[in-house]
PDB file of C-alpha atoms and ligand atoms in Angstrom:
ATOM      1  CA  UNK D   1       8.965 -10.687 -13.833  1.00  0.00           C
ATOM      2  CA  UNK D   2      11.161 -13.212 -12.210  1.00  0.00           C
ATOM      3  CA  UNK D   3       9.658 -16.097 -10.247  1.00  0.00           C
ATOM      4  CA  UNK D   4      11.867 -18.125  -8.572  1.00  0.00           C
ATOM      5  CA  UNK D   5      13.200 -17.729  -4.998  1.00  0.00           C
ATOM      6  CA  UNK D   6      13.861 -14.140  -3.863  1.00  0.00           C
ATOM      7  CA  UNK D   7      15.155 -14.884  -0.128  1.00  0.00           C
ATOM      8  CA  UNK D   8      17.082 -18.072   1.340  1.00  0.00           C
ATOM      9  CA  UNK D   9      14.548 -20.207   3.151  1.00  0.00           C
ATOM     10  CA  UNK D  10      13.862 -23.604   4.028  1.00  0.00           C
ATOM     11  CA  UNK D  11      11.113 -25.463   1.653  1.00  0.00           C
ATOM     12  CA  UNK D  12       7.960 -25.837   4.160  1.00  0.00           C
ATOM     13  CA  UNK D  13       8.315 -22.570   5.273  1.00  0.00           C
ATOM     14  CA  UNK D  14       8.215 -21.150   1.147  1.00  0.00           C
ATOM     15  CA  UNK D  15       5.261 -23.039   0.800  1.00  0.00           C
ATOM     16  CA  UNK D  16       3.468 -21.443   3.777  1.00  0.00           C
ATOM     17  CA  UNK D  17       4.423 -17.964   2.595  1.00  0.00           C
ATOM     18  CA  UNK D  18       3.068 -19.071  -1.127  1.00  0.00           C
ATOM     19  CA  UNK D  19      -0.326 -20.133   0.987  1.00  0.00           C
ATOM     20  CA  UNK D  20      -0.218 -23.704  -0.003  1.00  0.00           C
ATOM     21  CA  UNK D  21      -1.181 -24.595   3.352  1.00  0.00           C
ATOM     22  CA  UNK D  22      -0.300 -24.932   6.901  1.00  0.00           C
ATOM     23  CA  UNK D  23       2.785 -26.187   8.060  1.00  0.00           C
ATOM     24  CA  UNK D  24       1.837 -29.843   8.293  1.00  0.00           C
ATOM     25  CA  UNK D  25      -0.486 -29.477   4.784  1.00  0.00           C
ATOM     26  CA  UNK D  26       2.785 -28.427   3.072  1.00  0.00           C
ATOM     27  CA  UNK D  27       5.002 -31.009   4.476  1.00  0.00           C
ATOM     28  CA  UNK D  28       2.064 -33.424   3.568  1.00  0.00           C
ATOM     29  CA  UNK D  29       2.053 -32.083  -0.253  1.00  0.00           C
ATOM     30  CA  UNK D  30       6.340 -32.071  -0.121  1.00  0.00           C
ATOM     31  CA  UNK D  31       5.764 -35.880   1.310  1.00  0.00           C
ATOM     32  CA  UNK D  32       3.655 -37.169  -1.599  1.00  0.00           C
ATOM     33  CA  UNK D  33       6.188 -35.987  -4.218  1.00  0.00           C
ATOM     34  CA  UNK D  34       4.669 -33.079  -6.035  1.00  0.00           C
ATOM     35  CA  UNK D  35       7.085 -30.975  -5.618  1.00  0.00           C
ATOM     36  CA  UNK D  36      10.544 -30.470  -7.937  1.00  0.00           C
ATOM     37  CA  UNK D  37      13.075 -27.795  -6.957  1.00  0.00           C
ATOM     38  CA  UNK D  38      15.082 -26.762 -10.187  1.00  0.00           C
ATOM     39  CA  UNK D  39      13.385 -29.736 -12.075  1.00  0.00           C
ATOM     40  CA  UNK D  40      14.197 -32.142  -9.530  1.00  0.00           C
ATOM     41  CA  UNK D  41      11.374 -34.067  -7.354  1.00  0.00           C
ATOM     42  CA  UNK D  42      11.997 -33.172  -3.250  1.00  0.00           C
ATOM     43  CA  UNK D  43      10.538 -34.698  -0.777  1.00  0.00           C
ATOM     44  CA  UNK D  44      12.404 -32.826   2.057  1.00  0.00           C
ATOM     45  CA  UNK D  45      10.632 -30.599   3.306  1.00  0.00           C
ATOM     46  CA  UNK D  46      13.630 -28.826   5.480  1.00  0.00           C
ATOM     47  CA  UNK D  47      15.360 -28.490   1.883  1.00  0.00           C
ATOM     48  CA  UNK D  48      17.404 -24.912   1.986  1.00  0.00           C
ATOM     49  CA  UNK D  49      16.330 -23.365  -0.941  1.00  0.00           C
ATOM     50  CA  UNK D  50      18.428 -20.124  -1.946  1.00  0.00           C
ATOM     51  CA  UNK D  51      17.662 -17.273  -4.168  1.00  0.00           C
ATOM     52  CA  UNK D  52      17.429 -18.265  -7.920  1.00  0.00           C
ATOM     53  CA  UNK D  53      15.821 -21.596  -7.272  1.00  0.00           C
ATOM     54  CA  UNK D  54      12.518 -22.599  -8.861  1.00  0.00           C
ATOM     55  CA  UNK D  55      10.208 -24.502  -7.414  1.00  0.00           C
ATOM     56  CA  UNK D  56       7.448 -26.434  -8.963  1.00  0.00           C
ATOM     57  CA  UNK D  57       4.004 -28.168  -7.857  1.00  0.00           C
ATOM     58  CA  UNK D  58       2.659 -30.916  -9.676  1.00  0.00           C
ATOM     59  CA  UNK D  59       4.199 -29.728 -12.541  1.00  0.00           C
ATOM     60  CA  UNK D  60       3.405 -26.108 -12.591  1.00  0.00           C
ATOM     61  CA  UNK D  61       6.353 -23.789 -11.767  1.00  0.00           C
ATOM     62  CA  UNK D  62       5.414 -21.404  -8.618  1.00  0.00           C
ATOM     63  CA  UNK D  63       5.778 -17.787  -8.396  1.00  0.00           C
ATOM     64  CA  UNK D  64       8.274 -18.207  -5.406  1.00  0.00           C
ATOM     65  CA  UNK D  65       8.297 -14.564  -4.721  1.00  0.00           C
ATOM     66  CA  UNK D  66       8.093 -13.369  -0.773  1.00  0.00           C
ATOM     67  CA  UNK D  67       8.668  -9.779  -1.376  1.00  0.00           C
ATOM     68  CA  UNK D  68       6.034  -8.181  -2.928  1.00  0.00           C
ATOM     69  CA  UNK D  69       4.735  -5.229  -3.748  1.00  0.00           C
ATOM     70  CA  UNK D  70       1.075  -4.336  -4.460  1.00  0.00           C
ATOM     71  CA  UNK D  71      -0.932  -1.142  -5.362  1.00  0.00           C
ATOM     72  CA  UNK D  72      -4.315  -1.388  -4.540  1.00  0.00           C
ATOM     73  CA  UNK D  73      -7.333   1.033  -5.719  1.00  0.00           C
ATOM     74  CA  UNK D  74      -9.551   0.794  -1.861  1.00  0.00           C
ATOM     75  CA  UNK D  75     -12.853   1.390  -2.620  1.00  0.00           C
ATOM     76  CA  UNK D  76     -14.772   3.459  -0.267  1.00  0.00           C
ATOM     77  CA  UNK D  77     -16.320   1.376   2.835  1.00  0.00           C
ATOM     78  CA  UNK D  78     -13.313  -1.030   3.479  1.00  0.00           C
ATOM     79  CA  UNK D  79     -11.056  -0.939   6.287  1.00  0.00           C
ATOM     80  CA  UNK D  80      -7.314  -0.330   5.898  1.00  0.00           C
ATOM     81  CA  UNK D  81      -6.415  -2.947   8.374  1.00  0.00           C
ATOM     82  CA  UNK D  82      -4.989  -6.397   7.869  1.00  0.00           C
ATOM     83  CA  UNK D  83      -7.715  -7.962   9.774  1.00  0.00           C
ATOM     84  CA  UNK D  84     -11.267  -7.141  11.639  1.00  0.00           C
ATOM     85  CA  UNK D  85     -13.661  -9.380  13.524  1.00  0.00           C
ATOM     86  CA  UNK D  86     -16.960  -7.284  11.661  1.00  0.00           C
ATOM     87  CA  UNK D  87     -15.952  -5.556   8.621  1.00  0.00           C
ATOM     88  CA  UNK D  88     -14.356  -6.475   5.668  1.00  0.00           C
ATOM     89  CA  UNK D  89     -10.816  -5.202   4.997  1.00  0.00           C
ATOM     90  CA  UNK D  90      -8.318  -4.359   2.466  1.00  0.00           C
ATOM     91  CA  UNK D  91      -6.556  -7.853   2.555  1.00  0.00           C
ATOM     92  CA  UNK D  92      -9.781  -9.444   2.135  1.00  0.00           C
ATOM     93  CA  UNK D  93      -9.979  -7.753  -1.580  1.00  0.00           C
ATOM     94  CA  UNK D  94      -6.428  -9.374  -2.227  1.00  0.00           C
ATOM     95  CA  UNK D  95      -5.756 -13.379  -2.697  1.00  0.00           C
ATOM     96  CA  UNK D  96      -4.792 -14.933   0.359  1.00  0.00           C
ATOM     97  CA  UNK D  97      -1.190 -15.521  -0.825  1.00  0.00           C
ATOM     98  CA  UNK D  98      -0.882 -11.562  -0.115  1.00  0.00           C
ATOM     99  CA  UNK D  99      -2.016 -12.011   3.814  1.00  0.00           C
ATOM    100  CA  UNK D 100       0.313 -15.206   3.856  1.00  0.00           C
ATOM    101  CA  UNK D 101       3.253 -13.529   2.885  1.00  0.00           C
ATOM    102  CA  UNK D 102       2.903 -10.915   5.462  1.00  0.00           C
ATOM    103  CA  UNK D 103       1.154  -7.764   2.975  1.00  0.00           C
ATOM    104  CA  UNK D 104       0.901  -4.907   5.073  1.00  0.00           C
ATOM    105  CA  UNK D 105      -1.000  -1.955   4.216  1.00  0.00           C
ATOM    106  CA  UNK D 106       1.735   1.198   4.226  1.00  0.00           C
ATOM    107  CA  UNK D 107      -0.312   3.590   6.189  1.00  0.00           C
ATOM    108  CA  UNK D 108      -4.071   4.087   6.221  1.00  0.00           C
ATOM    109  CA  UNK D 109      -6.849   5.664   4.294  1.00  0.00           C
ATOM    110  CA  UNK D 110      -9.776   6.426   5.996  1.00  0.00           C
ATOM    111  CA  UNK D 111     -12.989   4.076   5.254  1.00  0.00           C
ATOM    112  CA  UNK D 112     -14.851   6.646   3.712  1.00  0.00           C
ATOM    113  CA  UNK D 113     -11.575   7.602   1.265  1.00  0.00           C
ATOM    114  CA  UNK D 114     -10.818   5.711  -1.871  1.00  0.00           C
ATOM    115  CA  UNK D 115      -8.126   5.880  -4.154  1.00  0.00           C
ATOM    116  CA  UNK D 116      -4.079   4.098  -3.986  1.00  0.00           C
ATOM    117  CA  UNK D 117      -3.406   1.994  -1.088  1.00  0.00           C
ATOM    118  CA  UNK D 118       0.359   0.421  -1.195  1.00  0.00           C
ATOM    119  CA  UNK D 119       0.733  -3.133   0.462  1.00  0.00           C
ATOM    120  CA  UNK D 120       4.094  -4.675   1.311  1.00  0.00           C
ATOM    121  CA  UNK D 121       5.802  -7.028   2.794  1.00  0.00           C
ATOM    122  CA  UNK D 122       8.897  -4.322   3.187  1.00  0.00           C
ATOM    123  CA  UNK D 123       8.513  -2.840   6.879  1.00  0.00           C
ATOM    124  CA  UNK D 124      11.750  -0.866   6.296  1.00  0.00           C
ATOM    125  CA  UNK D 125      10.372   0.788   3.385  1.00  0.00           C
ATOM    126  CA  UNK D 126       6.978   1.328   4.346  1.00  0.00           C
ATOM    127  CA  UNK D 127       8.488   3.143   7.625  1.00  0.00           C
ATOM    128  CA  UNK D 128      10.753   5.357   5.501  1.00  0.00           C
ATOM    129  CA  UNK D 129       7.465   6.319   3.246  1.00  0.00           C
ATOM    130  CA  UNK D 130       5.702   6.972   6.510  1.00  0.00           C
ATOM    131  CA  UNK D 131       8.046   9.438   8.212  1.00  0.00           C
ATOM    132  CA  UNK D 132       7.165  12.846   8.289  1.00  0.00           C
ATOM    133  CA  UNK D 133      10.408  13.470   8.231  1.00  0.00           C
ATOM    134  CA  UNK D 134      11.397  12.062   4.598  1.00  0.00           C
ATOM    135  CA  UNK D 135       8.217  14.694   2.897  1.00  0.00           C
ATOM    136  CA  UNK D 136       7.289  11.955   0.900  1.00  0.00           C
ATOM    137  CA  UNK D 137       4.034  13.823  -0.799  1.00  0.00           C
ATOM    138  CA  UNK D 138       0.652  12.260  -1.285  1.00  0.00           C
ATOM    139  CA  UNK D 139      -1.667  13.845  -3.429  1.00  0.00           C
ATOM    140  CA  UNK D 140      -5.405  13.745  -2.742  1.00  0.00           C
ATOM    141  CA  UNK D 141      -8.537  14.850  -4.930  1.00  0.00           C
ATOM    142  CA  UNK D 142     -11.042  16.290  -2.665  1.00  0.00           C
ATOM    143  CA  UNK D 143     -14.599  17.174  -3.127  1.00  0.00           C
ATOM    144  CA  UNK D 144     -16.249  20.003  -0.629  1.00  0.00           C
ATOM    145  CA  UNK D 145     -19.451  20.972   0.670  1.00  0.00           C
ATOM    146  CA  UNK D 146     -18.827  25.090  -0.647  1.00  0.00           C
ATOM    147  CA  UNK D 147     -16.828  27.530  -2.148  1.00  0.00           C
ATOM    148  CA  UNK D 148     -12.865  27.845  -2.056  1.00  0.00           C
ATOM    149  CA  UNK D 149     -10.605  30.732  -2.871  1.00  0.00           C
ATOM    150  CA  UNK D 150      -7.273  32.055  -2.573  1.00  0.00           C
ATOM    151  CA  UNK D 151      -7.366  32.632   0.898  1.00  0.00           C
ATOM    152  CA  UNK D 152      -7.502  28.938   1.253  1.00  0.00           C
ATOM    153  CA  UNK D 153      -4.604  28.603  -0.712  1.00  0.00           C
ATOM    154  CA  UNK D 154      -2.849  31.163   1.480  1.00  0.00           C
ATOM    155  CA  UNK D 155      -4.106  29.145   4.730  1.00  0.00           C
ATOM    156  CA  UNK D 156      -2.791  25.303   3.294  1.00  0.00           C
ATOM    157  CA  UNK D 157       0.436  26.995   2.219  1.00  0.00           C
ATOM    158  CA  UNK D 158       1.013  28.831   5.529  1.00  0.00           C
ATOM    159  CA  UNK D 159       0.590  25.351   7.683  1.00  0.00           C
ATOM    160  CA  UNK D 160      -3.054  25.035   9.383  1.00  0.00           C
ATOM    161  CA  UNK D 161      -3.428  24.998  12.769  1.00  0.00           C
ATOM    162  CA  UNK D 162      -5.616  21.985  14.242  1.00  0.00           C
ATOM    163  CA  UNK D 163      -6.583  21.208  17.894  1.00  0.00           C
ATOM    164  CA  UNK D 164      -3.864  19.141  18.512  1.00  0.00           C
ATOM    165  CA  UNK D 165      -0.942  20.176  15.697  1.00  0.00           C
ATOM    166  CA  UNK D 166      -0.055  22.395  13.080  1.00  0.00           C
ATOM    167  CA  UNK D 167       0.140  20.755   9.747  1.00  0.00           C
ATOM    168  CA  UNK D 168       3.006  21.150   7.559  1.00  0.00           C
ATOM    169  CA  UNK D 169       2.891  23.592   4.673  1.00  0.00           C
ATOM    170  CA  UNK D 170       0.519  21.892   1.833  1.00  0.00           C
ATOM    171  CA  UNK D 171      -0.056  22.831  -1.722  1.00  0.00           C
ATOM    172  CA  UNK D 172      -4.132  23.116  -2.222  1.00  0.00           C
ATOM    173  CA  UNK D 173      -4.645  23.928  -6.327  1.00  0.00           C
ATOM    174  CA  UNK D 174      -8.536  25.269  -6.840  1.00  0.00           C
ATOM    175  CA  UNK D 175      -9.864  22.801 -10.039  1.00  0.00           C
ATOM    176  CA  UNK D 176     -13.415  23.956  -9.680  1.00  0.00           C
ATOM    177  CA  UNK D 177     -15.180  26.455  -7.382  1.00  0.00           C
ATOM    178  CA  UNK D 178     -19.040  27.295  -7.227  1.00  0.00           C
ATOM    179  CA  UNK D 179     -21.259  28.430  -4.018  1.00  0.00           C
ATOM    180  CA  UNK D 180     -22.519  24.631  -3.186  1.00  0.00           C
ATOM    181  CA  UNK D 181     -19.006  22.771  -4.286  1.00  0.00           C
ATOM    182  CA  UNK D 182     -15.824  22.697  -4.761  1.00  0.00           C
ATOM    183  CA  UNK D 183     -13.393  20.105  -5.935  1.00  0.00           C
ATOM    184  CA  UNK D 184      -9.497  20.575  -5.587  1.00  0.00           C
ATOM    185  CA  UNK D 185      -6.073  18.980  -5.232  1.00  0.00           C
ATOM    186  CA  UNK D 186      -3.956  18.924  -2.010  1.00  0.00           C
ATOM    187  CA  UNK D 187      -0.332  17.467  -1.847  1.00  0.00           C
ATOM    188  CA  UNK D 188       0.657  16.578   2.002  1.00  0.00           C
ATOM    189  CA  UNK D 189       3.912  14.988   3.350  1.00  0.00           C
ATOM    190  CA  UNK D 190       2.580  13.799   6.705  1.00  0.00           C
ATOM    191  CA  UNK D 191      -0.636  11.239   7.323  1.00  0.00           C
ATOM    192  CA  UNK D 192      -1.805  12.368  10.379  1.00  0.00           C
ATOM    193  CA  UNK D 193      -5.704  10.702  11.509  1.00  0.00           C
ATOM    194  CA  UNK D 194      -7.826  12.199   8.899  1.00  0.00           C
ATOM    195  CA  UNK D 195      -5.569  15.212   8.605  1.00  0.00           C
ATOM    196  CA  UNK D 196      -6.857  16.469   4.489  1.00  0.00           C
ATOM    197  CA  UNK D 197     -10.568  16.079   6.135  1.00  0.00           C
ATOM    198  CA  UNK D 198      -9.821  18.364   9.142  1.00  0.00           C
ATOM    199  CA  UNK D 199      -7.589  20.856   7.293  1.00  0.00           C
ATOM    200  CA  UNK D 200     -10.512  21.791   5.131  1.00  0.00           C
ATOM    201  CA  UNK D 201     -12.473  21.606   8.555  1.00  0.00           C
ATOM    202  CA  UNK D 202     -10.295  24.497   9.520  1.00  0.00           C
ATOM    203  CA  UNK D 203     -11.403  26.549   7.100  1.00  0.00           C
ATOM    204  CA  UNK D 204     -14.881  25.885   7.250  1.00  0.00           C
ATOM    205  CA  UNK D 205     -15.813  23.046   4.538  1.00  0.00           C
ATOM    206  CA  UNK D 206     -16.865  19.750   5.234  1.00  0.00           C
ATOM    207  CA  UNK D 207     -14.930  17.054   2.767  1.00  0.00           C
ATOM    208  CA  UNK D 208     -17.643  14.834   0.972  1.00  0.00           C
ATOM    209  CA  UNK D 209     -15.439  12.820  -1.392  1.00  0.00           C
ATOM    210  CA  UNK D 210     -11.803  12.128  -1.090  1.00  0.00           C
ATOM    211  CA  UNK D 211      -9.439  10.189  -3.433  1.00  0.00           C
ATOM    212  CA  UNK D 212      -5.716   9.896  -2.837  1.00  0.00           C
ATOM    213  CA  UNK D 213      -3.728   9.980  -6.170  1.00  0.00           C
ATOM    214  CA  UNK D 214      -0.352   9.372  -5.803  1.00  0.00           C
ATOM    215  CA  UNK D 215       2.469   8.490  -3.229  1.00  0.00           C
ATOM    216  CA  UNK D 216       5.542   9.897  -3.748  1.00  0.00           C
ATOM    217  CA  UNK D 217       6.478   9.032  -7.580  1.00  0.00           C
ATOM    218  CA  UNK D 218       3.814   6.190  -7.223  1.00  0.00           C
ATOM    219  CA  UNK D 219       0.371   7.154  -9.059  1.00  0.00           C
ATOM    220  CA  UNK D 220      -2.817   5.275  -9.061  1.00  0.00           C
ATOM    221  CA  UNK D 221      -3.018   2.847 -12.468  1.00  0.00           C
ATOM    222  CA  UNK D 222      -5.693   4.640 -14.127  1.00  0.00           C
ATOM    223  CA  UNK D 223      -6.523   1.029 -15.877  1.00  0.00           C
ATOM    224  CA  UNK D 224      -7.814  -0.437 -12.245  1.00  0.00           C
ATOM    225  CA  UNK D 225     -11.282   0.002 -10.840  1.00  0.00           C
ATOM    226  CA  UNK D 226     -11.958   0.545  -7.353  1.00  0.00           C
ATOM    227  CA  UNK D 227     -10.794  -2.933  -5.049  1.00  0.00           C
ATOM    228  CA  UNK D 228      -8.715  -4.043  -7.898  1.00  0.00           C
ATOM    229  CA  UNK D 229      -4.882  -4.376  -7.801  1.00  0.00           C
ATOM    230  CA  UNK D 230      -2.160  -4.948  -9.231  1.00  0.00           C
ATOM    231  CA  UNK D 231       1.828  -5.927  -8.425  1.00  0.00           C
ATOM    232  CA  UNK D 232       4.660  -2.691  -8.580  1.00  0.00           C
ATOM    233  CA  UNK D 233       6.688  -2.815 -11.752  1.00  0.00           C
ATOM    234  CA  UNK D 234      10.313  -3.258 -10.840  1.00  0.00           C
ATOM    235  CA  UNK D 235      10.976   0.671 -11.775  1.00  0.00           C
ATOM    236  CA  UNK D 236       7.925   1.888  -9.357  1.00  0.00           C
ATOM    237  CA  UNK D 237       9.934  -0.260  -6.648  1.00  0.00           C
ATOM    238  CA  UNK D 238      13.092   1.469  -7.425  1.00  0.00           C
ATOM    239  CA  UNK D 239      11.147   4.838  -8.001  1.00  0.00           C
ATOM    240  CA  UNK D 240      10.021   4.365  -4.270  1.00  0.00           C
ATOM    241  CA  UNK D 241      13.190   2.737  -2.918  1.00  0.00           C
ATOM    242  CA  UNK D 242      15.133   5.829  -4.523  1.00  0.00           C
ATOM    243  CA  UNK D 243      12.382   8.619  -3.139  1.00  0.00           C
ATOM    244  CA  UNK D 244      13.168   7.480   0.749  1.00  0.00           C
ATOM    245  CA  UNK D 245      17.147   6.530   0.589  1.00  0.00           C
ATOM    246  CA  UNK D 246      19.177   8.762   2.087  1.00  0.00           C
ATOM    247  CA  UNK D 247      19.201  10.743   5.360  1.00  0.00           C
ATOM    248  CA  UNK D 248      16.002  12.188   7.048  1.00  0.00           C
ATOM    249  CA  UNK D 249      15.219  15.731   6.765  1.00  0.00           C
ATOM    250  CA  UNK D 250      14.479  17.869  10.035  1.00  0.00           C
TER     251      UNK D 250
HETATM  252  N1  URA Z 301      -6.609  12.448   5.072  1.00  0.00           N
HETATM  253  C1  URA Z 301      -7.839  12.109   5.505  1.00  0.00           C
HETATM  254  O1  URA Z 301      -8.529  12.921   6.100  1.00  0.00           O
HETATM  255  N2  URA Z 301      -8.283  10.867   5.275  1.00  0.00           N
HETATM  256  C2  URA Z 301      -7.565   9.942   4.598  1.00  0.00           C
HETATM  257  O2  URA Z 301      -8.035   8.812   4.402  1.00  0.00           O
HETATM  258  C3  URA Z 301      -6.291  10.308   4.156  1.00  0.00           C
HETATM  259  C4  URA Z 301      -5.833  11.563   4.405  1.00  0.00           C
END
């Protein structure tokens, strides 16, 4: 994975984004000499660095990337927010270099649902995998308080009617069915406030574990636990990127 500088920016303001410190820490640390940019000692701070350059502190070359990328397995009972005055939230489970850099969480899961959470410092690209209009699928894993059969298939297919929309179309596949349970799969393209929990409200079941699987192409790492994380692979940035360009659907 490359390190060195992904975006032209002046030196200080790197090393703020890296979370070295505030502005007048880094230009402290930049002062005293410890850092080289391509292998050379700087100690000015308003340096323009441009893409390709490394930088280096006390010796150690920095990951110098801005733009970044994370996939995140929330654990049940933590916030999808970037920040909250009580409880803890899903920047809080990621070093603080994430929050520095401007990490955003690309939509929200619901405290009580666990499962992939994308973060990203790419507003254009978390809006395009946002819009209901680009039917960019999620896929959920849902555990429910009774029975489901094909007539709840039927219902999800035909687009459920809640008190203030109709949801869009959604595939619900039956994995196991018995009178005090039922676990199944539902793929939706819109994220509406706790829209997979009221659409099996609809029809009459109460949701009492949900886990979302996948984002578009993106699946969750089966390798992480819940509240670890880990960076996109170059290809499941492009896989993304390529699943949102072009024009919105109606
Ligand atoms: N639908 C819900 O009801 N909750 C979530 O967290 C995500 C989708």
């Amino acid at each position: 994975m490359p390190m060195n500088v992904d975006a032209p920016m002046r030196l200080d303001r790197l090393l703020c984004l890296l979370a070295l410190g505030s502005r007048s820490q880094v230009r402290n640390i930049v002062k005293g000499g410890r850092i080289a940019v391509n292998g050379q000692t700087e100690k000015n701070a308003d340096r323009r660095l441009n893409p390709g350059d490394s930088v280096a502190l006390s010796g150690q070359t920095l990951d110098a990337r801005t733009v970044r990328h994370v996939m995140l397995y929330k654990p049940c009972g933590v916030l999808t927010a970037a920040m909250d005055k009580k409880q803890k939230t899903v920047l809080d489970l990621l070093p603080p270099l994430y929050k520095a850099c401007g990490c955003m969480p690309v939509g929200r899961l619901d405290k009580d649902t666990e499962g992939l959470l994308l973060l990203s410092t790419d507003g254009e690209m978390a809006h395009r995998l946002l819009s209901p209009k680009r039917h960019v699928e999620k896929c959920y894993r849902a555990e429910v308080d009774g029975p489901l059969n094909p007539a709840d298939v039927a219902a999800f297919a035909q687009g459920l009617t809640l008190s203030d929309f109709t949801a869009q179309p959604a595939r619900l596949e039956i994995l196991s069915s018995c009178a005090e349970k039922a676990v199944a799969l539902v793929w939706v393209h819109e994220g509406k406030y706790h829209q997979v929990r009221r659409m099996f409200a609809a029809r009459g079941r109460t949701v009492t574990a949900l886990k979302r699987l996948s984002i578009g192409p993106l699946a969750l790492d089966e390798s992480l636990q819940p509240g670890e994380y880990r960076e996109l692979e170059p290809r499941e940035v492009e896989m993304l990127l390529s699943a949102v360009s072009g024009e919105e659907n109606p």
